[in-house]
Short mmCIF file of C-alpha atoms in Angstrom, two decimals:
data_model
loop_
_atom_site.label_atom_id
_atom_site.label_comp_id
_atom_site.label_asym_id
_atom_site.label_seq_id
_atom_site.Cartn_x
_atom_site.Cartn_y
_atom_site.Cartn_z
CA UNK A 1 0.00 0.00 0.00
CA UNK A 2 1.00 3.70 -0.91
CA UNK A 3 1.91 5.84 1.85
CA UNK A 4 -0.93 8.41 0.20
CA UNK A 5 -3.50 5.66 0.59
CA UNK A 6 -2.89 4.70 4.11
CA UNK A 7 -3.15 8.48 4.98
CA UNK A 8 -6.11 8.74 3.28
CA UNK A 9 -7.74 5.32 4.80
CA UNK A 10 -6.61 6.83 8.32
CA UNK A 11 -8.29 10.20 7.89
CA UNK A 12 -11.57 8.58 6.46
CA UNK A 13 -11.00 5.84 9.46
CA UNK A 14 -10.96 8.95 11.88
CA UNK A 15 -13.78 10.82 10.21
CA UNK A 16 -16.22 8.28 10.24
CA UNK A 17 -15.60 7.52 13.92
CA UNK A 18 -16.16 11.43 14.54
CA UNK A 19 -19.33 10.84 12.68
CA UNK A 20 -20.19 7.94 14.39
CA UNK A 21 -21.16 10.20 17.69
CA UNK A 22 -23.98 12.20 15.29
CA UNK A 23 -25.61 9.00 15.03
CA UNK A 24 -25.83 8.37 18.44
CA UNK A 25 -29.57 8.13 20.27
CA UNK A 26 -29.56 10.11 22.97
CA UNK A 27 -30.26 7.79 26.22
CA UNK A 28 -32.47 10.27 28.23
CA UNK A 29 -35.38 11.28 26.17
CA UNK A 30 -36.83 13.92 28.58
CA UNK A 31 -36.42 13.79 32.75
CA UNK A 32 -40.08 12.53 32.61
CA UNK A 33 -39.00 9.38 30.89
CA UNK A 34 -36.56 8.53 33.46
CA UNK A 35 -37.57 5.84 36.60
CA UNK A 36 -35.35 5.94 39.84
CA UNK A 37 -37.23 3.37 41.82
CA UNK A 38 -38.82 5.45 44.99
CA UNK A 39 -38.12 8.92 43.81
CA UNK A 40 -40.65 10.84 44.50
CA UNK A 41 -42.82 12.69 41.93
CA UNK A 42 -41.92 16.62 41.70
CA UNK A 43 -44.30 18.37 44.05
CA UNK A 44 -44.63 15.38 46.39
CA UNK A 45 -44.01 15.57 50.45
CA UNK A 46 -41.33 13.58 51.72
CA UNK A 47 -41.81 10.66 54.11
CA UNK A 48 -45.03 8.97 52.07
CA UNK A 49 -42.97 5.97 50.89
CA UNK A 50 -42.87 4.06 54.31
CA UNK A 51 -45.76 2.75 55.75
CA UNK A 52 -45.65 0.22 57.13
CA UNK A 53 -44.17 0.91 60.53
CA UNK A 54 -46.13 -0.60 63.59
CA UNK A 55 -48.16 2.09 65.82
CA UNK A 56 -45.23 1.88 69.39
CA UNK A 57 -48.82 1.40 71.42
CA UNK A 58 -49.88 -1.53 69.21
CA UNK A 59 -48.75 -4.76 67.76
CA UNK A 60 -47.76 -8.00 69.89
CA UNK A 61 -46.84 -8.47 73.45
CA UNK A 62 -43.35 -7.18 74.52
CA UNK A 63 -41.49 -9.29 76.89
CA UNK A 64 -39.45 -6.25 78.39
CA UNK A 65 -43.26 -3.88 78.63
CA UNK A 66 -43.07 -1.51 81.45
CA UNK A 67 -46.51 0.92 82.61
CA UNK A 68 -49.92 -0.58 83.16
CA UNK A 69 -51.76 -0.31 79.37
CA UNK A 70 -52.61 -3.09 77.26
CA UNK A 71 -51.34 -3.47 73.35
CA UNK A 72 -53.53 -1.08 71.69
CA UNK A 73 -54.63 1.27 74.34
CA UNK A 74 -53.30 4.33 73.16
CA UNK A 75 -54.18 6.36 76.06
CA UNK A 76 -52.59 4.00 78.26
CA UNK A 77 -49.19 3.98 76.67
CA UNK A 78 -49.53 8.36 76.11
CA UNK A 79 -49.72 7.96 80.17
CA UNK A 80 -47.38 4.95 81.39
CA UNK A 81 -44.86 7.58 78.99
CA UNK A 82 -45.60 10.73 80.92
CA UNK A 83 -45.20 9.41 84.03
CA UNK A 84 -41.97 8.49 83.01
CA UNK A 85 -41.15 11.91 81.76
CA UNK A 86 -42.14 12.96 85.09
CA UNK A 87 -39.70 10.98 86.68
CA UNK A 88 -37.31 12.87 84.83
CA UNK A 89 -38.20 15.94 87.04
CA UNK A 90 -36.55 15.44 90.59
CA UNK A 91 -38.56 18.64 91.73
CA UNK A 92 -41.41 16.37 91.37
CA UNK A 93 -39.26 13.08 93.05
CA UNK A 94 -37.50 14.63 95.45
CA UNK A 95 -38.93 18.00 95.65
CA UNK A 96 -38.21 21.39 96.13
CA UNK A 97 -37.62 24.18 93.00
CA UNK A 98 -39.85 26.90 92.27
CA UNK B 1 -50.79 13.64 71.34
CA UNK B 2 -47.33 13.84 72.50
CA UNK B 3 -44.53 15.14 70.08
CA UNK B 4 -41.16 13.49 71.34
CA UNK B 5 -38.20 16.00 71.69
CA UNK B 6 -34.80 16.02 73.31
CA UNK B 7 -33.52 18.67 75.55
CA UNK B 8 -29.32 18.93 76.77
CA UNK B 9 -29.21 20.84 79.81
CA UNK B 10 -25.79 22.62 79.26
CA UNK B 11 -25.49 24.25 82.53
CA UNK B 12 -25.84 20.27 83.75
CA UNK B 13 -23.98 18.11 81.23
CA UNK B 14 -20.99 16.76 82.93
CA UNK B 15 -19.05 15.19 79.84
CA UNK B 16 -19.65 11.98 81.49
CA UNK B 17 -20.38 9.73 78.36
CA UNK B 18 -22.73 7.99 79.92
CA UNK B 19 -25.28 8.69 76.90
CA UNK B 20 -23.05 7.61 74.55
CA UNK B 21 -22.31 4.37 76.48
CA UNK B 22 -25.88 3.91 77.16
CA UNK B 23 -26.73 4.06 73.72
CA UNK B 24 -24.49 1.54 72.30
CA UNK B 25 -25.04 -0.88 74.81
CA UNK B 26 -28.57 -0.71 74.54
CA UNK B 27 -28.74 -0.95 70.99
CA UNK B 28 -25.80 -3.09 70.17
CA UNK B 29 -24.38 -0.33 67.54
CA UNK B 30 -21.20 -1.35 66.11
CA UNK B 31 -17.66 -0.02 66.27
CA UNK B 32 -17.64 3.26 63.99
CA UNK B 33 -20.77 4.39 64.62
CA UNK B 34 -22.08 6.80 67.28
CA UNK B 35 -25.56 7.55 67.03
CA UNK B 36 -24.80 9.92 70.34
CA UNK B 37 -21.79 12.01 71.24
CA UNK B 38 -21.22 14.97 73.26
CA UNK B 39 -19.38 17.70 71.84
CA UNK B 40 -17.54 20.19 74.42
CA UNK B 41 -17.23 23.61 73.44
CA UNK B 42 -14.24 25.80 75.40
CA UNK B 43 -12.83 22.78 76.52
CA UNK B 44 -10.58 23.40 79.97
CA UNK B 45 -11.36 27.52 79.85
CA UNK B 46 -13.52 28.91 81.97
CA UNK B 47 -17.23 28.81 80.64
CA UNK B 48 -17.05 25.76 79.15
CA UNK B 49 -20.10 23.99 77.91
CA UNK B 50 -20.96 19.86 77.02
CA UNK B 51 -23.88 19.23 75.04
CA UNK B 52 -25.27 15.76 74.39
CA UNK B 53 -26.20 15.38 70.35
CA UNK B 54 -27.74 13.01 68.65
CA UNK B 55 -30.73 13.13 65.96
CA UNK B 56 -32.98 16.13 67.48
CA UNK B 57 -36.08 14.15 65.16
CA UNK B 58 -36.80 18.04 63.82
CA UNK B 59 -40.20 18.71 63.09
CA UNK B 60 -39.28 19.84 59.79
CA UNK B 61 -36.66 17.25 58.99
CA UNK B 62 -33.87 18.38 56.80
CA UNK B 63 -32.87 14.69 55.93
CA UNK B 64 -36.25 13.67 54.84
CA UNK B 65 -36.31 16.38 52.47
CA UNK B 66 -33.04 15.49 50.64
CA UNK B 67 -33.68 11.37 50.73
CA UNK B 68 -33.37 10.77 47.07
CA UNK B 69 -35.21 6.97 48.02
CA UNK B 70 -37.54 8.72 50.00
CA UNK B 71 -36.82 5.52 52.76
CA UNK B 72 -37.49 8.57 56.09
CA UNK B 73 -40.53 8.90 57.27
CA UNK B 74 -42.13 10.32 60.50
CA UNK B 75 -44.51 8.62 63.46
CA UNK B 76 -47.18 9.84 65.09
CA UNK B 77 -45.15 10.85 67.90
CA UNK B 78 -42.87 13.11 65.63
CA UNK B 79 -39.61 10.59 65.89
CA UNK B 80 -38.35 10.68 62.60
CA UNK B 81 -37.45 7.14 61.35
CA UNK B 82 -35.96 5.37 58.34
CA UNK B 83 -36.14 2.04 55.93
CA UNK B 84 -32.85 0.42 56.08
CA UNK B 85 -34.17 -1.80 52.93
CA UNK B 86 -34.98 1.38 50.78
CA UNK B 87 -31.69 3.00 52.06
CA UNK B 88 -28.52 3.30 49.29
CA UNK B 89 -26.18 5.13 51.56
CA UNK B 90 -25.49 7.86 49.51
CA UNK B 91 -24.86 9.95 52.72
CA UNK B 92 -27.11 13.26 51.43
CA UNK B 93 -29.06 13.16 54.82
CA UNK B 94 -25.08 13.78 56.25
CA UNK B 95 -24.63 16.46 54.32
CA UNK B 96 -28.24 18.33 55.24
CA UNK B 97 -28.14 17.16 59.09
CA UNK B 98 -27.22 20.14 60.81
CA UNK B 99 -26.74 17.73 64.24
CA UNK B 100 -24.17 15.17 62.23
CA UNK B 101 -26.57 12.62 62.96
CA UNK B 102 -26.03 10.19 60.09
CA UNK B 103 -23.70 7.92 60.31
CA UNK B 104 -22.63 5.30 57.78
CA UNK B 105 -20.96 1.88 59.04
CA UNK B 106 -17.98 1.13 56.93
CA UNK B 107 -19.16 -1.81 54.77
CA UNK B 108 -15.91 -3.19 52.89
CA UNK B 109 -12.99 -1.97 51.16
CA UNK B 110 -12.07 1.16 49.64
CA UNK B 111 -14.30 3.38 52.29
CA UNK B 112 -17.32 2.36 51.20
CA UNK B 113 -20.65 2.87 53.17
CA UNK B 114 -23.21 1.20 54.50
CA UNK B 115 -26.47 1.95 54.95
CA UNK B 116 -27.33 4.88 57.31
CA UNK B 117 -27.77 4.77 60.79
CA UNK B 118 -29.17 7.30 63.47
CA UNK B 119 -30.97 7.62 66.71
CA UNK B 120 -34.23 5.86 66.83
CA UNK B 121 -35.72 7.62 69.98
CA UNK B 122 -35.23 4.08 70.91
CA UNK B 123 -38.27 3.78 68.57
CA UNK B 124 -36.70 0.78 65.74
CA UNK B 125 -37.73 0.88 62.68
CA UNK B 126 -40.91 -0.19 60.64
CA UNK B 127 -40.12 -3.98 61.36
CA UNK B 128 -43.04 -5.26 63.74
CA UNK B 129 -42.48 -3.75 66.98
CA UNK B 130 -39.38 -6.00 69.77
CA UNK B 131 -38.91 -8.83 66.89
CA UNK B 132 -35.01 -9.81 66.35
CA UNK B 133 -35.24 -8.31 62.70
CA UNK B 134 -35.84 -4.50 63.80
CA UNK B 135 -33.85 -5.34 66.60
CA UNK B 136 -30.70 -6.26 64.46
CA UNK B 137 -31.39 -3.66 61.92
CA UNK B 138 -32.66 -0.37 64.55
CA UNK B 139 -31.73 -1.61 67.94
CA UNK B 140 -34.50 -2.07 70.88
CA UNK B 141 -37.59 -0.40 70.71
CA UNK B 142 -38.24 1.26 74.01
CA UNK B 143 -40.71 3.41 73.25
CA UNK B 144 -43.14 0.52 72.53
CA UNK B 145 -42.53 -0.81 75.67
CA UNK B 146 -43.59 2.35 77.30
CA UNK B 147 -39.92 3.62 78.39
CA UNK B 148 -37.94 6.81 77.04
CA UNK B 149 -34.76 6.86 75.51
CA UNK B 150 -32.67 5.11 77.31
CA UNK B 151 -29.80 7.67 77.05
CA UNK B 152 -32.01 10.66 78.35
CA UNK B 153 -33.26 7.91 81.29
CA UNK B 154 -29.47 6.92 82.02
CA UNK B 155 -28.67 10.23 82.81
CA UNK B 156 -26.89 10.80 86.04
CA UNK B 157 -27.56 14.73 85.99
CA UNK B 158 -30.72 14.74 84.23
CA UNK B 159 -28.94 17.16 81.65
CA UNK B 160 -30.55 15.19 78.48
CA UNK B 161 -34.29 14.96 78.91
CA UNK B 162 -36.49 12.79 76.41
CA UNK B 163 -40.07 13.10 76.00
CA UNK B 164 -43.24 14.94 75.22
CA UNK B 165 -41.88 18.62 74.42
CA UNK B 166 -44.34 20.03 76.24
CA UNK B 167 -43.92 18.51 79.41
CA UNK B 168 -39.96 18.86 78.60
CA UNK B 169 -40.14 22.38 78.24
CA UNK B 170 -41.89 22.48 81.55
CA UNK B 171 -39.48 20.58 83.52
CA UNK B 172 -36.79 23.03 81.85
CA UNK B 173 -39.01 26.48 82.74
CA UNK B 174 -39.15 25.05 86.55
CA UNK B 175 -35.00 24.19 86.17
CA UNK B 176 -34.33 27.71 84.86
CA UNK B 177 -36.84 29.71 87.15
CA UNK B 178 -35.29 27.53 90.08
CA UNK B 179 -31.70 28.07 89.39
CA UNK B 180 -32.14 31.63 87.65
CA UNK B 181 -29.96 31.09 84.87
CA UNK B 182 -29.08 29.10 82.01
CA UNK B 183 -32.37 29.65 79.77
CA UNK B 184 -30.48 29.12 76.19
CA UNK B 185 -31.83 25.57 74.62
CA UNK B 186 -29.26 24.38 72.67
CA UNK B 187 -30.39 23.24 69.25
CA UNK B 188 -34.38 23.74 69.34
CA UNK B 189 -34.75 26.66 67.46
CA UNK B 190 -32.52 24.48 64.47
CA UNK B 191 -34.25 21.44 65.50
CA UNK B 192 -38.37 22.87 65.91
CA UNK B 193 -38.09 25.86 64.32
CA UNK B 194 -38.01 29.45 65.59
CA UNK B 195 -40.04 29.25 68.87
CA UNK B 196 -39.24 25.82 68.87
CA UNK B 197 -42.46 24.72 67.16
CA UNK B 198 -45.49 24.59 69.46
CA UNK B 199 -43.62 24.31 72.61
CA UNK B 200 -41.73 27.89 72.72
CA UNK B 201 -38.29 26.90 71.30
CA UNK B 202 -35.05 29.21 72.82
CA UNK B 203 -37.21 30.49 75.23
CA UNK B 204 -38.54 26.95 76.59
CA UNK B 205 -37.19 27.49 80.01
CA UNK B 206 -38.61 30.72 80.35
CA UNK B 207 -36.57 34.23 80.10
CA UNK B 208 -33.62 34.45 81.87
CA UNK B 209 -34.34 35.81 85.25
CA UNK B 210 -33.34 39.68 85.70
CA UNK B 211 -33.41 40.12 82.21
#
């Protein structure tokens, strides 16, 4: 082969690999076309995708329960709780403050 | 309904640790991870101040807002929470935390991490409430057994207080009217919002006296 030739097979070689990026599809069509699994739509409030988190007053027995309220009473757990945020107080244990 | 919140008592907070132990003992949290730390500021000069931090479970939750998987998610209580099996561990909830709360267990070679870990509230996760699943994955849930965080109910000086803001903010207002200084909440006015939300924020324990 001609030196001329192999010059001219190297340029065409190197244009048609140029060209070769024209022809490419572009891989995101528009950002509506693209999936992340859980993303959330634009617009949407966070903290919808979980739900299915047990209630803390409900569900099954708990060896390690402390406060008198049955699983499910609501009311019962809001109060076994506050008395134990009371006990947080010593003015209220031990006494004194103002 | 109560809305759970932590208070640190800085003019209490001894810099004992015993939060920090607390918490991973409870909760079996492994090496690398801290879901509580307390951070001394003015360390060894006069004036110096400890403060307890973990996940302040902010009523307008900077992490949940940045989730790309969406895996937080909030109780009725107001602890926020998240899905370990929706989490990636991209670490954008570190970023956004203003607390540092995140943290991300080293899970194998070249740094890479695992999925995220926080404070609970000692509230798991959405695994049925005490099984060994949201145990492994959370730690214990407490608050379904009708106890408080067990770092805030470890504490020797009652500096870290866990529970119903309102009846937090009370116990504070007593402390600071009592003592007659020492007013400044550290962190609720980031955490709940200027005023603190509903329960009166910075000014939770009442102005300070004489001023």
């Amino acid at each position: 082969m001609k030196p001329l030739h192999a010059v001219s097979a190297l340029v065409a070689f190197g244009l048609a690999a140029m060209l070769a990026g024209c022809g490419e599809k572009p891989q995101l069509s528009s950002s509506a076309a693209v999936e992340v699994p859980g993303a959330r739509a634009p617009g949407e409030a966070a903290g919808n995708r979980v739900t299915r988190d047990t209630k803390a007053w409900d569900g099954d027995a708990l060896p390690h329960q402390a406060g008198n309220f049955e699983r499910g009473d609501h009311v019962g757990w809001e109060k076994a709780l506050d008395t134990r945020v009371q006990g947080q107080n010593e003015y209220v244990r031990i006494g004194g403050g103002k | 309904m109560a809305r759970m919140k932590f208070i640190c008592d800085t003019e209490r907070c001894i810099e004992c640790n015993s939060c920090v132990t607390a918490c991973k003992q409870e909760h079996e949290v492994p090496w690398g991870v801290n879901r509580r730390r307390v951070v001394t500021i003015n360390d060894g000069v006069p004036g110096e101040r400890s403060i307890s931090v973990a996940c302040m479970h902010c009523s307008d939750a900077p992490c949940m807002a940045v989730c790309p998987v969406d895996c937080f998610y909030r109780t009725d209580e107001g602890v926020v929470l998240h899905d370990k099996d929706l989490c990636i561990g991209c670490g954008y909830c570190f970023y956004a935390c203003p607390f540092g709360a995140p943290q991300f267990p080293q899970a194998g070679a070249f740094g890479m991490r695992g999925k995220m870990d926080k404070c609970t509230f000692c509230a798991g996760g959405p695994e049925a409430n005490g099984t060994e699943e949201e145990f492994r994955k959370y730690g214990r849930n407490r608050l379904a057994e009708g106890k408080l965080p067990v770092c805030a109910e470890m504490c020797s000086t009652k500096a870290l207080l866990g529970g119903d803001g309102e009846m937090l903010a009370n116990i504070y207002r007593q402390r600071v009217f009592t003592r007659g200084t020492g007013a400044e909440v550290w962190g609720w006015g980031t955490a709940y919002g200027p005023g603190g939300g509903q329960q009166g924020g910075q000014g939770a324990g009442g102005r300070r006296q004489g001023s």
